[in-house]
Amino acid sequence: MGSKLSVFLRSRESTIIGRQRLVFFLAVSVMSIVLTMSSFALHPKTPALTFVDVSTVIITALLIFLYFKDKINIRLSITAVFILLQLELSAQKITFATIGTPEASAFILQASFLSLLLITLSLVCFLKYSPTIISVISIFTYMLCLTIDSNIILKTFLPVYLVVLIGAIFYDLFTVRAVLNMEVENTNLRQEIMEFFYATGLDEESLSDIARISRESGKSDGMRELLSRMDPSIRARLVGGLSAIRQEEDASRKSIMAAFPMLTPAQVTICQLILQDKKLAEICKITGKSEGNITSQRSRIRSILELGPDDVLKDVLSERLKSYLEASSN
């Protein structure tokens, strides 16, 4: 049963957060329908509250249907269910507030705790904006209940309730967004890995073996192992592509050295990377030099080329190199 559930979740959602949202979406939706339907037998309802509860059941079932028909995604589905349930709780609390009895106040507190549960689930599912929306609705509803029924029990619970809801809002605004940004980065990384597997004909097991071989031996051995495991046609295209890139870079380097004979080999390398639109951090990583070293070299290059403060190094290099190549071709 557990394996079937795992296969189902993976077939519907590709990310961990997506699968987690799906579990809560199904659990909360089914429980909501069951509890709402059973509540009709537990206590009498006003016509307005009956309309709200029946509408909640119908809309929840519709959201489940739309999700499994791939009409809406899991984030929209679970967000809609949580906000829908909060609106139902708000309607119940306002209705109980009009009754004005101690029992009704107890129902309001019970519904308020259920609102906190919805907010907690929204945070666990990392639903951006959903905890804030539910918190704002909860605050507005609770204050309206106090206006209708100024009960001492409700007044006593108000400060604690406000602190928890405001805390949930701040947590949503700062922490949840950071986690979602990490999810986007992980998704992009996973996509790049899958594209690498597709391009090389490798799989995850092969890549793990190559990484282990690289750690145990040298980089060249790991590269040989990588190439040996590739599809022959892909390996040929990769090697040919790398050779073409190497030839192009060698030709570019020779042109820069000829156009700027006053520069040292290290300075030529930096110029070549600058012409490739590499940023300072990328140049440092490629050359293995510190930012201070690269910055100092750039200053030396500008001085050798007699550039002014307003001159852009890349533009000057590009223009002079173009002029040199045109003169050489003539």
PDB file of N, CA and C in Angstrom, residues 116 119-120 123 131-132 135-136 139 158-176:
ATOM      1  N   LEU A 116      -6.189  28.397  13.179  1.00  0.00           N
ATOM      2  CA  LEU A 116      -4.749  28.273  13.445  1.00  0.00           C
ATOM      3  C   LEU A 116      -4.189  26.997  12.829  1.00  0.00           C
ATOM      4  N   ILE A 119      -3.688  27.616   9.160  1.00  0.00           N
ATOM      5  CA  ILE A 119      -2.487  28.438   8.945  1.00  0.00           C
ATOM      6  C   ILE A 119      -1.228  27.593   9.081  1.00  0.00           C
ATOM      7  N   THR A 120      -1.217  26.716  10.093  1.00  0.00           N
ATOM      8  CA  THR A 120      -0.063  25.829  10.289  1.00  0.00           C
ATOM      9  C   THR A 120       0.145  24.925   9.083  1.00  0.00           C
ATOM     10  N   LEU A 123       1.646  26.823   6.249  1.00  0.00           N
ATOM     11  CA  LEU A 123       3.085  27.035   6.432  1.00  0.00           C
ATOM     12  C   LEU A 123       3.863  25.756   6.155  1.00  0.00           C
ATOM     13  N   PRO A 131      -0.956  31.717   4.149  1.00  0.00           N
ATOM     14  CA  PRO A 131      -1.035  31.970   5.596  1.00  0.00           C
ATOM     15  C   PRO A 131      -1.401  33.410   5.922  1.00  0.00           C
ATOM     16  N   THR A 132      -0.895  34.348   5.130  1.00  0.00           N
ATOM     17  CA  THR A 132      -1.209  35.762   5.368  1.00  0.00           C
ATOM     18  C   THR A 132      -2.682  36.043   5.108  1.00  0.00           C
ATOM     19  N   SER A 135      -4.747  34.487   7.867  1.00  0.00           N
ATOM     20  CA  SER A 135      -4.554  35.233   9.111  1.00  0.00           C
ATOM     21  C   SER A 135      -5.348  36.533   9.109  1.00  0.00           C
ATOM     22  N   VAL A 136      -5.300  37.248   7.994  1.00  0.00           N
ATOM     23  CA  VAL A 136      -6.041  38.520   7.901  1.00  0.00           C
ATOM     24  C   VAL A 136      -7.546  38.271   8.011  1.00  0.00           C
ATOM     25  N   ILE A 139      -8.327  37.487  11.682  1.00  0.00           N
ATOM     26  CA  ILE A 139      -8.316  38.676  12.539  1.00  0.00           C
ATOM     27  C   ILE A 139      -9.592  39.493  12.333  1.00  0.00           C
ATOM     28  N   LEU A 158      -8.139  37.185  22.888  1.00  0.00           N
ATOM     29  CA  LEU A 158      -7.754  38.050  21.775  1.00  0.00           C
ATOM     30  C   LEU A 158      -6.254  38.336  21.695  1.00  0.00           C
ATOM     31  N   PRO A 159      -5.561  38.785  22.794  1.00  0.00           N
ATOM     32  CA  PRO A 159      -4.126  39.111  22.667  1.00  0.00           C
ATOM     33  C   PRO A 159      -3.280  37.946  22.172  1.00  0.00           C
ATOM     34  N   VAL A 160      -3.538  36.757  22.726  1.00  0.00           N
ATOM     35  CA  VAL A 160      -2.765  35.574  22.314  1.00  0.00           C
ATOM     36  C   VAL A 160      -3.041  35.246  20.849  1.00  0.00           C
ATOM     37  N   TYR A 161      -4.289  35.334  20.469  1.00  0.00           N
ATOM     38  CA  TYR A 161      -4.694  35.032  19.097  1.00  0.00           C
ATOM     39  C   TYR A 161      -4.021  35.980  18.105  1.00  0.00           C
ATOM     40  N   LEU A 162      -3.995  37.266  18.453  1.00  0.00           N
ATOM     41  CA  LEU A 162      -3.378  38.261  17.569  1.00  0.00           C
ATOM     42  C   LEU A 162      -1.880  38.019  17.428  1.00  0.00           C
ATOM     43  N   VAL A 163      -1.211  37.719  18.539  1.00  0.00           N
ATOM     44  CA  VAL A 163       0.240  37.481  18.495  1.00  0.00           C
ATOM     45  C   VAL A 163       0.569  36.305  17.584  1.00  0.00           C
ATOM     46  N   VAL A 164      -0.200  35.216  17.709  1.00  0.00           N
ATOM     47  CA  VAL A 164       0.052  34.035  16.884  1.00  0.00           C
ATOM     48  C   VAL A 164      -0.198  34.328  15.411  1.00  0.00           C
ATOM     49  N   LEU A 165      -1.275  35.032  15.104  1.00  0.00           N
ATOM     50  CA  LEU A 165      -1.603  35.330  13.705  1.00  0.00           C
ATOM     51  C   LEU A 165      -0.594  36.284  13.077  1.00  0.00           C
ATOM     52  N   ILE A 166      -0.190  37.308  13.812  1.00  0.00           N
ATOM     53  CA  ILE A 166       0.815  38.241  13.288  1.00  0.00           C
ATOM     54  C   ILE A 166       2.150  37.530  13.087  1.00  0.00           C
ATOM     55  N   GLY A 167       2.479  36.616  14.011  1.00  0.00           N
ATOM     56  CA  GLY A 167       3.702  35.822  13.844  1.00  0.00           C
ATOM     57  C   GLY A 167       3.651  34.968  12.592  1.00  0.00           C
ATOM     58  N   ALA A 168       2.476  34.406  12.303  1.00  0.00           N
ATOM     59  CA  ALA A 168       2.317  33.593  11.093  1.00  0.00           C
ATOM     60  C   ALA A 168       2.499  34.439   9.843  1.00  0.00           C
ATOM     61  N   ILE A 169       2.011  35.671   9.880  1.00  0.00           N
ATOM     62  CA  ILE A 169       2.155  36.570   8.732  1.00  0.00           C
ATOM     63  C   ILE A 169       3.621  36.869   8.470  1.00  0.00           C
ATOM     64  N   PHE A 170       4.384  37.205   9.523  1.00  0.00           N
ATOM     65  CA  PHE A 170       5.807  37.499   9.356  1.00  0.00           C
ATOM     66  C   PHE A 170       6.568  36.264   8.880  1.00  0.00           C
ATOM     67  N   TYR A 171       6.206  35.102   9.402  1.00  0.00           N
ATOM     68  CA  TYR A 171       6.867  33.859   8.978  1.00  0.00           C
ATOM     69  C   TYR A 171       6.617  33.615   7.495  1.00  0.00           C
ATOM     70  N   ASP A 172       5.385  33.874   7.051  1.00  0.00           N
ATOM     71  CA  ASP A 172       5.044  33.704   5.639  1.00  0.00           C
ATOM     72  C   ASP A 172       5.830  34.660   4.762  1.00  0.00           C
ATOM     73  N   LEU A 173       5.934  35.921   5.188  1.00  0.00           N
ATOM     74  CA  LEU A 173       6.565  36.944   4.359  1.00  0.00           C
ATOM     75  C   LEU A 173       8.065  36.745   4.210  1.00  0.00           C
ATOM     76  N   PHE A 174       8.714  36.164   5.215  1.00  0.00           N
ATOM     77  CA  PHE A 174      10.178  36.094   5.187  1.00  0.00           C
ATOM     78  C   PHE A 174      10.711  34.675   5.001  1.00  0.00           C
ATOM     79  N   THR A 175      10.168  33.704   5.710  1.00  0.00           N
ATOM     80  CA  THR A 175      10.740  32.355   5.671  1.00  0.00           C
ATOM     81  C   THR A 175      10.211  31.538   4.511  1.00  0.00           C
ATOM     82  N   VAL A 176       8.898  31.540   4.305  1.00  0.00           N
ATOM     83  CA  VAL A 176       8.299  30.708   3.266  1.00  0.00           C
ATOM     84  C   VAL A 176       8.836  31.080   1.888  1.00  0.00           C
TER      85      VAL A 176
END
